[in-house]
Each structure stands twice: as structure tokens, then as C-alpha cells.
Tab-separated table of C-alpha atoms in Angstrom:
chain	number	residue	atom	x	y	z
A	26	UNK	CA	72.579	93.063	115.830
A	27	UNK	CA	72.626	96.195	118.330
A	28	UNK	CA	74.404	99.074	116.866
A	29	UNK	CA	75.469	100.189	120.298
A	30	UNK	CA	73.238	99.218	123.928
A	31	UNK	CA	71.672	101.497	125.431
A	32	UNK	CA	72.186	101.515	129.397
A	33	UNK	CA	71.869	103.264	132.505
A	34	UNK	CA	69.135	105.908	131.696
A	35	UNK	CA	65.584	104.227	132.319
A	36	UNK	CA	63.285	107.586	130.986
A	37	UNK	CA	62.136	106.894	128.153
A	38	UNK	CA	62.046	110.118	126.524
A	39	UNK	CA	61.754	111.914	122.627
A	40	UNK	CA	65.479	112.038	121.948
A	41	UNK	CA	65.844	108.207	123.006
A	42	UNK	CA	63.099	107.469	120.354
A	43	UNK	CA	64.961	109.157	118.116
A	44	UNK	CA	68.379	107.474	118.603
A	45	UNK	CA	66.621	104.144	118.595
A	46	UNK	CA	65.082	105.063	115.387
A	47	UNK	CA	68.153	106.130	113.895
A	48	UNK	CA	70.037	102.803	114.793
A	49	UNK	CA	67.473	100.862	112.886
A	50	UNK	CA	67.504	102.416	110.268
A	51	UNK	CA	71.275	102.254	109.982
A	52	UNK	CA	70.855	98.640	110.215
A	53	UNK	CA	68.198	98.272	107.876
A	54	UNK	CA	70.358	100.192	105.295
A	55	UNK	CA	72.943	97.860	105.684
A	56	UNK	CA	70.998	94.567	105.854
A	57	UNK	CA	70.122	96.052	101.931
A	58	UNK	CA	73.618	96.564	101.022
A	59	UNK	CA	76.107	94.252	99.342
A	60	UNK	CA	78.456	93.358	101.512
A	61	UNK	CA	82.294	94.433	100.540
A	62	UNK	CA	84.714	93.226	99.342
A	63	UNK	CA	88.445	92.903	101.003
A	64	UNK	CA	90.344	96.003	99.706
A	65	UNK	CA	93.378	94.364	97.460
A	66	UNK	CA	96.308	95.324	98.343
A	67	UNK	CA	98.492	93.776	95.671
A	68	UNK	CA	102.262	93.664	96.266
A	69	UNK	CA	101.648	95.976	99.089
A	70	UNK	CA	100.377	93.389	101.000
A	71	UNK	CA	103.917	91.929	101.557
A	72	UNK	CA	104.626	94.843	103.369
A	73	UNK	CA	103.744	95.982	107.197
A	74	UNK	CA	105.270	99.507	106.888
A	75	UNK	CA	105.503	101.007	103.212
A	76	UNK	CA	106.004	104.854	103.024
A	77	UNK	CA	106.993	107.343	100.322
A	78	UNK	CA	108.809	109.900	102.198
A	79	UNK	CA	110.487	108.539	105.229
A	80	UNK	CA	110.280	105.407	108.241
A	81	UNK	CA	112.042	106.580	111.645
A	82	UNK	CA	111.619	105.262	115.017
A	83	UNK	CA	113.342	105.948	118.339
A	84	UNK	CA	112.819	103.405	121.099
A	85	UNK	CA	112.686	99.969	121.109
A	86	UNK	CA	110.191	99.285	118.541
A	87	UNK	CA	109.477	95.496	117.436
A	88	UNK	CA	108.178	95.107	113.686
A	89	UNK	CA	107.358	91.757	112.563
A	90	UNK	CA	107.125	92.078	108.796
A	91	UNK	CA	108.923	93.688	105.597
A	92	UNK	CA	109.272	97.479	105.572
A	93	UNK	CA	110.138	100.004	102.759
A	94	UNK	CA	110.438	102.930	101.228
A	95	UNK	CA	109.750	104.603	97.745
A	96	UNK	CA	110.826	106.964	95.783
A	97	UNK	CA	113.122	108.054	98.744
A	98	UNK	CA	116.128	106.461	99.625
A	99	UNK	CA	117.234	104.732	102.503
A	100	UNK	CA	118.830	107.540	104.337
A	101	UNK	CA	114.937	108.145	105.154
A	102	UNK	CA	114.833	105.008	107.229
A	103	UNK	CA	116.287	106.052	110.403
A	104	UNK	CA	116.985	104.612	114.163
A	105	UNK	CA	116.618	101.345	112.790
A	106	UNK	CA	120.942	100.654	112.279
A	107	UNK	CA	120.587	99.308	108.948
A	108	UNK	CA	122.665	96.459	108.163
A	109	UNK	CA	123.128	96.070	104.388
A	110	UNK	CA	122.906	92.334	103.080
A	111	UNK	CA	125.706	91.350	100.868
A	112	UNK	CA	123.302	91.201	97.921
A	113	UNK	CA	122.533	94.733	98.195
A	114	UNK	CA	118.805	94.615	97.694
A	115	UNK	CA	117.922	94.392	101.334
A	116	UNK	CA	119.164	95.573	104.512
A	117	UNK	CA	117.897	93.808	108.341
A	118	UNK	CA	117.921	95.247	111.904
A	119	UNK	CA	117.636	94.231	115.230
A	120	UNK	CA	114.213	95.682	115.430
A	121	UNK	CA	112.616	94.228	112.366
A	122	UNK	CA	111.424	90.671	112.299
A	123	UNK	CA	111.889	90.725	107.794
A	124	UNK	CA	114.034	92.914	105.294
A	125	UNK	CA	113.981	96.598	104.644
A	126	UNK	CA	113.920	97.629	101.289
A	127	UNK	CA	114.904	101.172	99.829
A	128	UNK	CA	114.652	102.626	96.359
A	129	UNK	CA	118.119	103.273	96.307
A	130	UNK	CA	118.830	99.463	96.852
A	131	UNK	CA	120.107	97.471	94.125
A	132	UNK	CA	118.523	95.552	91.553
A	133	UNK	CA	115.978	94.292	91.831
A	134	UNK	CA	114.346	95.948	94.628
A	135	UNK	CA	113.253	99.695	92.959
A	136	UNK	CA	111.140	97.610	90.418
A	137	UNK	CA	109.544	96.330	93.295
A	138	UNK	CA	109.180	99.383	95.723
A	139	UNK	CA	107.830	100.932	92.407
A	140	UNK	CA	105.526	98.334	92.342
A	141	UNK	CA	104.870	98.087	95.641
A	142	UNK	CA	103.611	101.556	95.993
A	143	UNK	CA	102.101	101.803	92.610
A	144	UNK	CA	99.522	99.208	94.506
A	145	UNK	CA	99.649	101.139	97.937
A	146	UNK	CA	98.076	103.953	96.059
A	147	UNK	CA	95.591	102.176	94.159
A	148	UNK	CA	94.361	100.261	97.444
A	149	UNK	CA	94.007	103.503	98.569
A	150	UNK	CA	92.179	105.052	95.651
A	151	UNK	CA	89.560	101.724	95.628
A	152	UNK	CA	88.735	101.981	99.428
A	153	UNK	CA	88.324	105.958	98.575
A	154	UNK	CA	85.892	104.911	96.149
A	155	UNK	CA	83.519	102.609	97.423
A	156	UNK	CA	79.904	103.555	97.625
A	157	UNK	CA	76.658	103.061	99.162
A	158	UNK	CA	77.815	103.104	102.673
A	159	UNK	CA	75.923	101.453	105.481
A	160	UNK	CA	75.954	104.640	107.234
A	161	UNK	CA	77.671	108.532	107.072
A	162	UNK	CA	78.460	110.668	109.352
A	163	UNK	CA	77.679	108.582	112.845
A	164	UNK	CA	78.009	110.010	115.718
A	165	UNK	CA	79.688	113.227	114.329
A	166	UNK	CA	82.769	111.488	114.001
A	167	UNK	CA	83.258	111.206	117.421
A	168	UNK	CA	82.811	106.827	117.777
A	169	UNK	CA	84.403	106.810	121.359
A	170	UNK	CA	82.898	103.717	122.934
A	171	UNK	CA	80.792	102.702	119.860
A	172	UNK	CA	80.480	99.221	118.342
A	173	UNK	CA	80.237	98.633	114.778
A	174	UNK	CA	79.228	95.572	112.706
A	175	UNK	CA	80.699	95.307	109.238
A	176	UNK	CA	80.027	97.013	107.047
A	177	UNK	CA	81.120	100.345	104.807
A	178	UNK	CA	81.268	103.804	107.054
A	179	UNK	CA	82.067	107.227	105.421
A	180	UNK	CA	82.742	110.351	107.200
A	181	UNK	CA	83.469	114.332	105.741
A	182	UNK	CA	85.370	115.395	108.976
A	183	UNK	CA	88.018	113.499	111.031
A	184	UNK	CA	87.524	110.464	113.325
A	185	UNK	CA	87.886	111.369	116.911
A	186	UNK	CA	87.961	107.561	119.120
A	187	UNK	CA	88.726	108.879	122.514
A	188	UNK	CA	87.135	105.017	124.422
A	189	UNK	CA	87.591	102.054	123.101
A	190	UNK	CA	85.578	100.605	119.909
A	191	UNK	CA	84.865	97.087	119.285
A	192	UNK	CA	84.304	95.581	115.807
A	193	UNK	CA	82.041	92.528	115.940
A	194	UNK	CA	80.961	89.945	113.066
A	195	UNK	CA	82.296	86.841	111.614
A	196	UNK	CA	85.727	85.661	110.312
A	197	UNK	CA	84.718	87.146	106.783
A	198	UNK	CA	83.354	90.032	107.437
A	199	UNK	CA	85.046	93.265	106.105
A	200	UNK	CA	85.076	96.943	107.575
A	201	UNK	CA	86.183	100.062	104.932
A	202	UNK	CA	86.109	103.198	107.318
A	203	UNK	CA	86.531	106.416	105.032
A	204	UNK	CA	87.550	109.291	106.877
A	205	UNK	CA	87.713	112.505	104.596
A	206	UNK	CA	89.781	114.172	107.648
A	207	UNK	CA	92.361	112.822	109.821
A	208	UNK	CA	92.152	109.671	112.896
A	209	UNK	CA	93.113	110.546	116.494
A	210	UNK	CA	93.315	108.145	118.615
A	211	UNK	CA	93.418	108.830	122.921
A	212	UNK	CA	96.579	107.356	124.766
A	213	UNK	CA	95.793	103.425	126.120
A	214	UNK	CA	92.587	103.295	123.705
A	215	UNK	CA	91.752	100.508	121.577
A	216	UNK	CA	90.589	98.788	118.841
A	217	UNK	CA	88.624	95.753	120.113
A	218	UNK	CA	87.260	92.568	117.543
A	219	UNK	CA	84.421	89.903	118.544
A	220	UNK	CA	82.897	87.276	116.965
A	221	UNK	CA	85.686	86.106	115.040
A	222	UNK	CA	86.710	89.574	113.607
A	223	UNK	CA	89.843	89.660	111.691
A	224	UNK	CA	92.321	92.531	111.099
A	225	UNK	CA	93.173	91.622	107.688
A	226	UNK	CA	89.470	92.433	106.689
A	227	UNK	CA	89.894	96.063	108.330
A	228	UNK	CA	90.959	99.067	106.196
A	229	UNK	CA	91.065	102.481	107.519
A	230	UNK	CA	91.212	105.154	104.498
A	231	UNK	CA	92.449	107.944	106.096
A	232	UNK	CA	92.418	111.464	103.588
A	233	UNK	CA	93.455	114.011	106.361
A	234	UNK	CA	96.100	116.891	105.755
A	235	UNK	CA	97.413	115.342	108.667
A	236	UNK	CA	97.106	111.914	108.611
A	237	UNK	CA	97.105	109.352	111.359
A	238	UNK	CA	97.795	110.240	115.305
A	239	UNK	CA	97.740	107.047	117.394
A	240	UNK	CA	97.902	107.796	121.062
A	241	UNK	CA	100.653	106.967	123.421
A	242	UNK	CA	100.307	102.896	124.232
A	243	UNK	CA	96.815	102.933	121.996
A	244	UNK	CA	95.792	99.642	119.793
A	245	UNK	CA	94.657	99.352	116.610
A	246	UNK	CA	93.425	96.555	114.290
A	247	UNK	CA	93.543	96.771	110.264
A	248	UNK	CA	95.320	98.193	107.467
A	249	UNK	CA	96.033	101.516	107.689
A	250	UNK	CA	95.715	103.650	104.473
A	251	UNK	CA	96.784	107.574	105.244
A	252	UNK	CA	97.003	109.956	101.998
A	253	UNK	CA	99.277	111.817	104.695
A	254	UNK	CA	101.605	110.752	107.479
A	255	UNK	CA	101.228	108.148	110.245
A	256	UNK	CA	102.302	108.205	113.231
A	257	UNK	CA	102.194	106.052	116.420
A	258	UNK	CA	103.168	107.766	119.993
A	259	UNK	CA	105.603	105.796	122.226
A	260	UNK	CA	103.610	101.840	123.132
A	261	UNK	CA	100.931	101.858	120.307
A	262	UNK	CA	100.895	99.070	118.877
A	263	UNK	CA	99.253	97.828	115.178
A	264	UNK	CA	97.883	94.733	114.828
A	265	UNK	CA	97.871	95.787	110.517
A	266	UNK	CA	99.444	97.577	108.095
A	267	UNK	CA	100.938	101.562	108.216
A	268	UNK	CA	100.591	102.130	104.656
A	269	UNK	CA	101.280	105.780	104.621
A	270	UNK	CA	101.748	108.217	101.215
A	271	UNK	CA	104.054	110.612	103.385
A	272	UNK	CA	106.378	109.655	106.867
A	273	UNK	CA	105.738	106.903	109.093
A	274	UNK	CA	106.962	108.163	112.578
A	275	UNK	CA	107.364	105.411	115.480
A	276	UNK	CA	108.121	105.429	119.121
A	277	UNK	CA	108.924	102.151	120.937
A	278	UNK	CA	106.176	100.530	118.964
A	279	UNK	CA	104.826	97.163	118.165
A	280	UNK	CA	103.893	96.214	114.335
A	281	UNK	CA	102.671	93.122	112.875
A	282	UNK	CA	100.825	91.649	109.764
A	283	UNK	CA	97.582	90.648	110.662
A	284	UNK	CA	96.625	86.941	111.256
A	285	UNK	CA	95.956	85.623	107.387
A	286	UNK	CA	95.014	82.103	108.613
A	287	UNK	CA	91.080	81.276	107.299
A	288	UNK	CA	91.380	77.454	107.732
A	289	UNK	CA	91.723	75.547	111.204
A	290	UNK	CA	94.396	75.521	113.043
A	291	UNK	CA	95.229	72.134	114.778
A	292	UNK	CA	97.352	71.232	118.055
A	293	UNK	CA	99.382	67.917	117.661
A	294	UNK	CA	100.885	66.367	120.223
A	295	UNK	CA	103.446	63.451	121.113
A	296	UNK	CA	104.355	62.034	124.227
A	297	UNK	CA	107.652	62.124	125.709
A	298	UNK	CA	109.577	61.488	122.122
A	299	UNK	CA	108.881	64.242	118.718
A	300	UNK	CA	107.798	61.027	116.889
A	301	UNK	CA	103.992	59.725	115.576
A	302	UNK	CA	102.116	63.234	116.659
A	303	UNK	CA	98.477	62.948	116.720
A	304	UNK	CA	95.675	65.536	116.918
A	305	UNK	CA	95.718	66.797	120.593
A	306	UNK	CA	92.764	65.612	122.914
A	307	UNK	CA	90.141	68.389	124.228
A	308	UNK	CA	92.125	70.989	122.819
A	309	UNK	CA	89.807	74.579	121.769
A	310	UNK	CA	91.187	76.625	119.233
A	311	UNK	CA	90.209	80.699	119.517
A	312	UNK	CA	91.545	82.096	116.202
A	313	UNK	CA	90.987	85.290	117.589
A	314	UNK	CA	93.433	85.761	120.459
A	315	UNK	CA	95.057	82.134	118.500
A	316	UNK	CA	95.373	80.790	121.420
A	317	UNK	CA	94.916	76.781	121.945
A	318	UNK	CA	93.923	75.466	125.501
A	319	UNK	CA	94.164	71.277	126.133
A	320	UNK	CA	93.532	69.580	129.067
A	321	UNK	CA	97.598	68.225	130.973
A	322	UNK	CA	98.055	65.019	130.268
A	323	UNK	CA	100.274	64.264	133.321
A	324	UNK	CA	103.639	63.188	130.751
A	325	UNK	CA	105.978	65.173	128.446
A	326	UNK	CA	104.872	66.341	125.486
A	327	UNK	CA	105.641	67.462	122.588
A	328	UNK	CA	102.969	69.827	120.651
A	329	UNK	CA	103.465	71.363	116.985
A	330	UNK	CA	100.383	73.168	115.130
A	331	UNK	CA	99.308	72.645	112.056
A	332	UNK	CA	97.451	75.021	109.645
A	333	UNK	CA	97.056	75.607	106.111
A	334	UNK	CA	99.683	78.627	106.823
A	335	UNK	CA	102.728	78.883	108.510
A	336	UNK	CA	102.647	79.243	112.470
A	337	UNK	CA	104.993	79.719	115.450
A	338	UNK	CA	104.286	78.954	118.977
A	339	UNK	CA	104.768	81.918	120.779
A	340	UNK	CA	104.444	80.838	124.307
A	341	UNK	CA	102.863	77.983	126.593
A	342	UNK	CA	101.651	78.423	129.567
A	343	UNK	CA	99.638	76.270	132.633
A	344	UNK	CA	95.877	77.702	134.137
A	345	UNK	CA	93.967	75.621	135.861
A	346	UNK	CA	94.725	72.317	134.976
A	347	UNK	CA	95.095	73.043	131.399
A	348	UNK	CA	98.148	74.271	128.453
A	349	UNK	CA	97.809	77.404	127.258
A	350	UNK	CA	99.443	77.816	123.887
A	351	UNK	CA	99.858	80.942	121.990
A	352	UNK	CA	101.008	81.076	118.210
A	353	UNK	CA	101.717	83.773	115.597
């Protein structure tokens, strides 16, 4: 696979042998290394926003997913107009599609934030520590516009992405990007997947004094894993976890745990009456944007999916003679 194409200029000149040069050997390196393994998250992974220090948000920012904090209490979770549950161990808000958790909550909920980030900081520590990368310091940190297959990538400085990158391999292939400075990303950039990608398999090990700047109505894909602060400008959205050792700072943002569905995913159908459902006719399945597209039938019908996970449908829409059906 191409580490990135190379277009437009048609000289053929020293430095172009040298670039091509370099990509192969980057992909020769990692055609000899092991690939890795998923970084465990542990209890953490129950969470899409965990944080040590503080969660705020102004705006109208949709999270879809548990959120928490630890050591701190919950007067660090602010704009979000707790609502305490009776129980005391959770509270819920208007803005959060799960339950908010605090140290300061009652039993049992600080074993488990104490858990919880006991394992958000070891997750951090084992993506730290992973060696033999398939490559260092690419492009001098600077990956605006650059494609990347899986694989382990370590950089000294900060990550600059400035144009959008795409991630491409298969449905189990991981990515560990270790970034001994900060990430900034430019407003309305993304984080693209192909080839069956999945954010669940991204983790983004962030060590910067900083942390983690995502620009104004930017995308990203994967866990994040900041030894600092994150903090996502007004429209970013996360398609992963903010794991952050510090503040997580929002603004009108949109949050959600990635995808964790590995087996099929199946459109049923039944006409006119929610009765004998059978497996939908034609129908094509792209886990990747999970969307389903079937042919109309010309009747009523009634569709649920079936996985080995639980799914919603999240919208259906007609194109061209056909349903479009989104889940999540």
C-alpha cells in the first residue's frame, strides 16, 4: 500500500527519489513488524469523557456515552445542569445521552471513578510504551493531507494536521500515534477512515504540556489519551474517547463511543404488520458509515437490525429507488 500518492509534479528529480525511497522503506519496516495490539482500556472503556480535574461545556453539546470525573468533585462538571438521581451515585442532563459520575457521588461510584482512572492512566502508560514503531518522526510532525496505514507512529515534537488525514486498512487493524508534544488540529479538518477502519482501534497518546487543541467544527476518530488537557473548539466533533489527565473543555460539541460492532449487522424486514421478519432482500451493509441500503419494495414495511450488539436506527431515508437506513 502507498504511503501517500504522489501527483501533479511530472520531473522526476533527486529529492523525488529520495521521498520515494523513504516511503518504502517505511513500509518495509512495517511489513517486519508485529502488528499491535488494541490498547486496553479497562473500566475506562465505559466511559466517553473521563477527566481528573474538570468537564465544562457551553453550547449545545450532544454526548452519547457515560462521563466522569476523578478525584475532583462534581462542582468541576459545569454547563451541563446536573440533575442528581435519587440514588445519589449518578446525575443525567439534557446534553448527555448516559450518567455522569463524580467522586463526590455516593457509594458506590468513587470506587469506580478510582477505578476508572486508575485504568485511564495505565492505558495511557501502555500506548506510551510501545516500541518498534513502523516509522518516527514523518513528515516533521506536520501529517496535513497524509494517509497512514496501521500501524505504530512515534513522534518527539507535537502533531500539527492542518488538511485532512485518512486512515486506511481493515476492520482489525490498529493505529497507536505517540506524540511526545501536543495535537493541533485546523478548524473544519478531519480525520478520515477507509477500508473498513474502525475508531475503536485508534489511540492517540498525546504527552504535550498542553494537551489536545481540536479546531473549531474539526473531526476526529479514536481514543484520545492527553497526559494534559483536551479541548474541542465550538462544532468538533469525536467519533472516540476524550480521556484526558487534566480538563476537558467543550463548545457545542458532538461525542460518541466508537462503533464496537465486529460481527454483521443484518436488516430484517416485515411487510405491512411487525410480525414473521425475515432477512431483507438486496440489502448492502457499510459498517463504516453503518449505513444499510435495500432496494423499495413498493408496500409498508417494517425493518429492525440485528447484530451481535445493540443497535438503533437512526434515520431512513429514500435515493434512487432504494432505503437508506442509518443506525448507531
Amino acid at each position: 500500500m502507498k504511503h501517500t500518492p504522489l501527483t501533479g509534479n511530472k520531473t522526476l528529480n533527486v529529492r523525488g527519489l529520495i521521498l520515494g525511497l523513504a516511503v518504502a522503506v517505511i513500509f518495509l519496516r512495517h511489513d517486519a513488524t508485529a502488528a499491535q495490539a488494541p490498547v486496553a482500556l479497562g473500566s475506562a472503556d465505559s466511559f466517553v469523557i473521563l477527566a481528573k480535574s474538570g468537564i465544562s461545556t457551553t453550547g449545545t453539546t450532544s454526548i452519547g456515552g457515560d462521563i466522569g470525573v476523578s478525584p475532583i468533585g462534581s462542582t468541576a462538571i459545569t454547563g451541563f445542569g446536573l440533575i442528581m438521581d435519587p440514588s445519589g451515585q449518578f446525575s443525567s442532563s439534557s446534553l448527555v445521552i448516559g450518567k455522569i459520575y463524580a467522586a463526590d457521588y455516593a457509594v458506590t461510584t468513587p470506587a469506580k471513578m478510582t477505578a476508572a482512572v486508575s485504568d485511564m492512566e495505565t492505558a495511557y502508560t501502555d500506548a506510551a510504551a510501545r516500541t518498534l514503531p513502523d516509522a518516527t518522526e514523518l513528515y516533521a510532525g506536520d501529517i496535513s493531507g497524509q494517509t497512514f496505514g496501521p500501524g505504530l507512529y512515534k513522534w518527539s515534537t507535537g502533531l500539527l494536521i492542518n488538511a485532512d488525514v485518512t486512515l486506511a486498512g481493515p476492520a482489525d487493524a490498529v493505529w497507536i500515534f505517540q506524540v511526545a508534544g501536543n495535537l493541533t488540529m485546523g478548524s473544519g479538518t478531519k480525520v478520515l477512515l477507509s477500508g473498513g477502519a474502525q475508531a475503536k482501534n485508534i489511540f492517540w497518546q498525546i504527552a504535550g504540556g498542553v494537551g489536545v487543541e481540536i479546531g473549531t467544527t474539526a473531526h476526529v476518530e479514536g481514543d484520545i489519551l492527553a497526559a494534559k488537557a483536551i479541548h474541542l473548539r465550538t462544532g468538533a466533533s469525536l467519533n472516540g474517547r476524550a480521556l484526558a489527565q487534566t480538563a476537558v473543555t467543550l463548545d457545542a460539541n458532538t461525542i460518541t463511543i466508537p462503533n464496537t460492532v465486529t460481527g454483521s449487522v443484518i436488516l430484517e424486514s416485515a411487510a405491512k404488520v411487525t410480525g414473521q421478519y425475515t432477512v431483507a432482500a438486496g440489502q448492502s451493509v457499510n459498517l463504516e458509515t453503518r449505513t444499510i441500503t435495500v432496494p423499495t419494495s413498493g408496500d409498508m414495511q417494517f425493518y429492525r437490525l440485528r447484530s451481535d450488539t445493540a443497535l438503533t436506527i437512526t434515520g431512513i431515508s429514500l435515493s434512487g429507488g432504494n432505503v437508506e437506513i442509518t443506525y448507531n
